[in-house]
XYZ file of C-alpha atoms in Angstrom:
379
model
C 29.777 -59.376 -2.674
C 29.198 -60.331 0.957
C 32.262 -58.360 2.037
C 31.065 -55.303 0.082
C 27.625 -55.536 1.834
C 29.278 -55.922 5.296
C 31.564 -53.009 4.569
C 28.686 -50.882 3.454
C 26.521 -51.716 6.398
C 29.300 -51.254 8.944
C 30.382 -47.856 7.576
C 26.771 -46.615 7.341
C 26.072 -47.725 11.033
C 29.251 -46.034 12.279
C 28.363 -42.877 10.313
C 24.808 -42.764 11.726
C 25.945 -43.519 15.291
C 28.554 -40.789 15.107
C 26.231 -38.179 13.854
C 23.525 -39.183 16.388
C 25.853 -38.975 19.335
C 27.201 -35.583 18.268
C 23.803 -34.272 17.707
C 22.554 -35.332 21.196
C 25.699 -33.705 22.778
C 25.208 -30.462 20.862
C 21.478 -30.330 21.628
C 22.144 -30.824 25.372
C 24.808 -28.025 25.258
C 22.223 -25.912 23.292
C 19.965 -25.675 26.412
C 22.526 -23.142 27.625
C 23.958 -21.697 24.418
C 22.023 -20.205 21.490
C 24.864 -21.112 19.145
C 24.764 -24.860 19.863
C 20.915 -24.787 19.810
C 21.091 -23.385 16.289
C 23.602 -25.993 15.282
C 21.347 -28.700 16.590
C 18.375 -27.324 14.765
C 19.916 -26.408 11.317
C 22.943 -28.550 10.940
C 21.675 -32.052 11.904
C 20.028 -33.039 8.622
C 22.882 -31.867 6.250
C 25.449 -33.452 8.586
C 23.447 -36.708 8.578
C 23.248 -36.720 4.767
C 26.978 -35.833 4.594
C 27.862 -38.739 6.827
C 25.875 -41.283 4.885
C 27.339 -40.161 1.562
C 30.922 -40.396 3.055
C 30.140 -43.931 4.177
C 28.717 -44.871 0.764
C 31.773 -43.436 -1.010
C 34.153 -45.207 1.382
C 32.312 -48.558 0.719
C 32.395 -48.095 -3.013
C 36.150 -47.217 -2.952
C 37.155 -50.207 -0.824
C 34.864 -53.124 -1.606
C 32.984 -52.401 -4.795
C 34.000 -53.938 -8.123
C 32.427 -53.803 -11.516
C 31.838 -51.476 -14.516
C 29.168 -49.523 -12.569
C 31.665 -48.428 -9.872
C 32.969 -45.253 -11.678
C 29.475 -44.107 -12.350
C 28.416 -44.698 -8.765
C 31.470 -42.855 -7.420
C 30.739 -39.843 -9.784
C 27.191 -39.625 -8.594
C 28.166 -40.028 -4.974
C 30.788 -37.250 -5.499
C 28.172 -34.922 -6.922
C 25.825 -35.628 -4.002
C 28.771 -35.008 -1.606
C 29.332 -31.564 -3.166
C 25.725 -30.712 -2.843
C 25.535 -31.968 0.778
C 28.715 -30.062 1.666
C 27.148 -26.892 0.272
C 24.027 -27.526 2.247
C 26.039 -28.049 5.437
C 28.124 -24.891 4.844
C 25.058 -22.765 4.136
C 23.559 -24.073 7.335
C 26.642 -23.269 9.437
C 26.663 -19.723 7.927
C 22.936 -19.369 8.910
C 23.731 -20.634 12.492
C 26.561 -18.060 12.872
C 24.369 -15.247 11.582
C 21.453 -16.163 13.773
C 23.753 -16.243 16.811
C 25.040 -12.842 15.938
C 21.505 -11.453 15.542
C 20.518 -13.005 18.819
C 23.060 -11.021 20.699
C 21.881 -7.666 19.192
C 18.475 -6.694 20.747
C 16.071 -4.604 18.918
C 13.350 -4.425 21.508
C 14.974 -1.372 23.195
C 14.038 2.352 22.929
C 17.143 3.361 20.938
C 17.598 0.488 18.462
C 18.876 2.359 15.511
C 22.291 0.676 15.516
C 20.655 -2.697 16.197
C 18.328 -2.325 13.231
C 21.216 -1.329 11.022
C 23.266 -4.508 11.985
C 20.165 -6.667 11.439
C 19.613 -5.268 8.017
C 23.254 -5.857 6.985
C 23.345 -9.431 8.494
C 20.088 -10.264 6.818
C 21.346 -9.264 3.428
C 24.756 -10.858 3.942
C 22.985 -14.115 4.820
C 21.116 -14.059 1.493
C 24.251 -13.183 -0.388
C 26.326 -16.040 1.230
C 23.531 -18.613 0.410
C 23.537 -17.471 -3.161
C 27.393 -17.552 -3.502
C 27.564 -20.991 -1.859
C 24.863 -22.276 -4.317
C 26.730 -20.872 -7.287
C 30.058 -22.385 -6.194
C 28.376 -25.739 -5.568
C 26.836 -25.628 -9.065
C 30.149 -24.738 -10.665
C 31.865 -27.663 -8.683
C 29.282 -30.114 -9.863
C 29.778 -28.989 -13.527
C 33.543 -29.317 -13.184
C 33.205 -33.018 -12.354
C 32.157 -33.621 -15.979
C 35.088 -33.650 -18.452
C 32.946 -32.360 -21.224
C 31.922 -29.460 -19.146
C 35.686 -28.640 -18.389
C 36.456 -28.638 -22.059
C 33.433 -26.478 -22.799
C 34.503 -24.060 -20.113
C 37.971 -23.790 -21.655
C 36.475 -23.025 -25.132
C 34.028 -20.522 -23.673
C 36.735 -18.641 -21.907
C 37.810 -16.968 -25.051
C 34.362 -15.504 -25.563
C 33.739 -14.608 -21.907
C 33.668 -10.928 -22.700
C 30.812 -11.242 -25.154
C 28.863 -13.567 -22.897
C 29.392 -11.194 -19.990
C 28.139 -8.310 -21.960
C 25.085 -10.129 -23.170
C 24.307 -11.374 -19.527
C 24.752 -7.888 -18.190
C 22.247 -6.464 -20.742
C 19.812 -9.192 -20.131
C 19.967 -9.025 -16.293
C 20.486 -5.302 -16.078
C 17.301 -4.735 -13.927
C 18.048 -7.687 -11.696
C 21.698 -6.751 -11.073
C 20.655 -3.170 -10.470
C 18.363 -4.268 -7.793
C 20.942 -6.627 -6.254
C 23.564 -3.800 -6.073
C 20.961 -1.441 -4.820
C 20.055 -3.921 -1.988
C 23.750 -4.160 -1.006
C 24.133 -0.438 -1.093
C 21.043 0.132 1.086
C 22.341 -2.381 3.651
C 25.636 -0.580 4.112
C 24.669 3.037 3.456
C 22.390 3.144 6.541
C 19.691 4.953 4.466
C 17.090 2.276 5.116
C 16.855 -0.304 7.863
C 14.476 -2.962 9.042
C 11.651 -1.502 11.095
C 12.229 2.027 9.840
C 9.095 4.023 9.675
C 8.792 5.457 6.050
C 6.454 7.299 3.772
C 6.598 5.998 0.240
C 4.143 6.496 -2.597
C 2.050 8.603 -0.181
C 1.725 5.528 2.104
C 2.818 5.318 5.670
C 4.327 2.118 6.918
C 7.195 0.203 8.372
C 10.047 -1.652 6.602
C 9.208 -5.327 7.106
C 11.762 -7.075 4.936
C 14.727 -6.121 2.680
C 15.833 -8.663 0.105
C 18.340 -8.500 -2.617
C 15.750 -7.399 -5.114
C 12.786 -5.911 -3.368
C 11.647 -4.249 -0.084
C 8.454 -5.135 1.750
C 6.774 -2.104 3.434
C 4.099 -3.068 6.042
C 1.472 -0.323 5.796
C -0.568 1.006 8.664
C -3.660 -0.831 7.524
C -1.795 -4.280 7.300
C -1.434 -4.057 3.515
C 2.080 -4.830 2.053
C 3.684 -2.491 -0.477
C 6.312 -4.339 -2.534
C 8.951 -2.053 -4.129
C 12.212 -2.880 -5.994
C 15.292 -1.934 -4.032
C 16.431 0.291 -6.809
C 13.372 2.449 -6.072
C 14.880 3.700 -2.801
C 17.982 4.963 -4.590
C 16.124 6.784 -7.371
C 13.029 8.130 -5.753
C 12.892 10.426 -2.656
C 11.103 9.027 0.382
C 10.585 9.973 3.930
C 12.388 8.141 6.728
C 10.913 9.016 10.023
C 13.402 7.039 12.116
C 16.608 7.850 10.315
C 18.309 9.310 13.424
C 15.643 8.945 16.137
C 12.061 7.827 16.496
C 10.775 11.067 18.236
C 8.679 13.233 15.968
C 6.646 16.454 15.878
C 3.096 16.605 14.627
C 0.523 19.371 13.890
C -3.180 19.852 14.557
C -4.778 22.654 12.455
C -8.145 24.160 12.842
C -9.993 26.979 11.021
C -11.861 29.030 13.768
C -13.739 32.203 14.095
C -11.984 35.539 14.739
C -13.445 35.632 18.322
C -11.528 32.457 19.404
C -9.707 33.082 22.670
C -6.147 32.039 21.631
C -4.532 32.225 25.124
C -7.175 30.136 26.789
C -6.973 27.650 23.959
C -3.152 27.453 24.330
C -3.592 26.756 28.035
C -6.244 24.069 27.341
C -3.862 22.310 24.869
C -1.219 22.061 27.571
C -3.738 20.671 30.033
C -4.830 18.092 27.523
C -1.178 16.982 26.709
C -0.191 16.793 30.397
C -3.106 14.468 31.050
C -2.049 12.110 28.260
C 0.658 9.479 28.559
C 1.261 9.773 24.797
C 3.026 13.089 25.085
C 6.830 12.963 25.618
C 6.910 16.495 27.267
C 9.175 18.062 24.635
C 6.927 20.367 22.504
C 3.625 22.102 23.157
C 3.026 25.091 20.977
C -0.157 26.716 19.706
C 0.004 29.637 17.256
C -2.233 31.550 14.780
C -0.566 30.830 11.469
C -3.091 32.495 9.108
C -5.867 35.148 9.306
C -7.463 35.542 5.910
C -11.103 35.650 4.951
C -13.722 34.512 7.365
C -11.509 32.310 9.601
C -8.289 32.304 11.533
C -6.046 29.196 11.287
C -4.804 27.862 14.544
C -2.052 25.334 14.576
C -0.967 23.202 17.571
C 2.395 21.580 17.509
C 2.917 18.375 19.684
C 5.602 15.807 20.147
C 5.760 12.033 20.873
C 8.313 9.341 21.174
C 7.336 7.512 17.962
C 5.071 7.755 14.936
C 2.313 5.578 16.292
C 2.000 7.591 19.490
C 2.216 10.860 17.585
C -0.735 9.918 15.471
C -2.818 8.980 18.482
C -1.780 12.070 20.424
C -2.735 14.330 17.465
C -6.202 12.797 17.482
C -6.482 13.140 21.219
C -5.544 16.821 21.138
C -7.816 17.527 18.209
C -10.784 15.861 19.871
C -10.154 17.649 23.230
C -9.806 21.070 21.756
C -13.086 20.623 19.628
C -14.946 19.440 22.664
C -13.593 22.342 24.769
C -14.600 24.915 22.200
C -18.102 23.559 21.834
C -18.701 23.500 25.565
C -16.981 26.751 26.550
C -16.788 28.996 23.469
C -19.250 27.877 20.890
C -19.011 31.321 19.335
C -15.468 30.550 18.327
C -16.454 27.717 16.049
C -16.398 28.532 12.257
C -19.245 30.835 11.311
C -20.284 32.589 8.112
C -21.566 36.096 8.657
C -24.165 37.775 6.317
C -24.734 41.475 6.609
C -27.464 43.355 4.843
C -26.214 46.581 3.159
C -28.377 49.693 3.204
C -30.423 50.326 0.128
C -30.135 53.402 -2.117
C -33.839 54.252 -1.704
C -34.331 54.624 -5.494
C -31.729 57.299 -5.832
C -29.570 57.304 -8.939
C -25.831 56.621 -8.449
C -23.675 59.636 -8.014
C -21.737 60.580 -11.104
C -18.210 61.791 -10.807
C -17.724 65.543 -11.443
C -16.350 66.649 -14.791
C -12.583 66.361 -14.928
C -12.372 63.872 -12.113
C -9.766 61.194 -12.685
C -9.836 59.367 -9.352
C -11.714 56.395 -10.870
C -9.581 56.065 -14.019
C -6.165 54.538 -14.465
C -5.992 55.121 -18.194
C -6.848 58.484 -19.624
C -8.800 61.496 -18.131
C -5.455 63.008 -16.951
C -1.995 63.813 -18.185
C -0.506 60.755 -16.420
C -3.299 58.642 -17.667
C -2.724 59.701 -21.200
C 0.898 58.790 -20.941
C -0.060 55.359 -19.675
C -2.412 54.897 -22.555
C 0.416 55.715 -24.909
C 2.814 53.362 -23.178
C 0.448 50.365 -23.209
C -0.932 50.931 -26.638
C 2.428 50.440 -28.289
C 4.278 52.527 -30.959
C 2.239 51.217 -33.912
C -1.230 51.711 -32.288
C -2.853 55.128 -32.769
C -4.093 56.732 -29.650
C -8.013 57.057 -29.834
C -9.299 60.441 -29.335
C -11.350 60.980 -26.174
């Protein structure tokens, strides 16, 4: 008994000392390397647990005696499998974080970087799930009864698979949709999108749902399958630069050329304009107003929104100050009265005010639209 305690204590101290020394060395190297810094941060605890369990199993195998020894070894083996899965998942996370750290997204053209970030983020989640499933399967295989049950269930695997597929159809559909989104480049992290008539930015993409950070700080949660079945707008699919419109209904007396020049002056004075597009056109002239549309450009969606508001406010203020008559107006004109005279009746035989009848052509039209079974009424 004393020998078993000494063996256990010695092996435990050696394991703790070894892990502590390695952790300090890795943490010191991590001051100059992001990879080792991630190792020191994520892998220390699972490595410590793994070392302790290895020491315990070594002590049980060497010095322990008694009927409880097989049970203790079995429990320790299960714990070792779980700790090994934890350590493997931590190492995968460290490698993925180190890869992400080398790809910067805080640059002007970050489309490729956002694509890689999206793929690595989803791959990380898939690897963690796969490691967890394999660890659970390894734990079950340590039980002899579970191995026998697995052998008997192998014959009915097709039926079980079909039932599981039907039960998890929606979940599996979202999982496959998430993987497809990650590698099809249709949607990436930080993409600016319009979904459900809402404008926002892709904040997170998981295996089952996508989080859209809306412009007013709300979060719109949508299943990943939504983006494969429903059309949506991606404003940063190829580039972040966009065009925007400013429309105004004005009076017919508006000086279009002066308004066009004033728009250019307003854009040139603003740091929101990227200098690509400045166009002002009359797109409609029906009824009491003419519709003037200004087309402007900006480097991204946020700047474009502010630029449209700036251009609209400037043009409205300029029209009020310089050309108030060009603002929308409703004109009312008094028509001359008939001075009590009776309306003039058309002369006999006149057919200028009749489409049907009162002429040979009108009679033919009456016959055509009355149909073959309808008698023509005498006039």
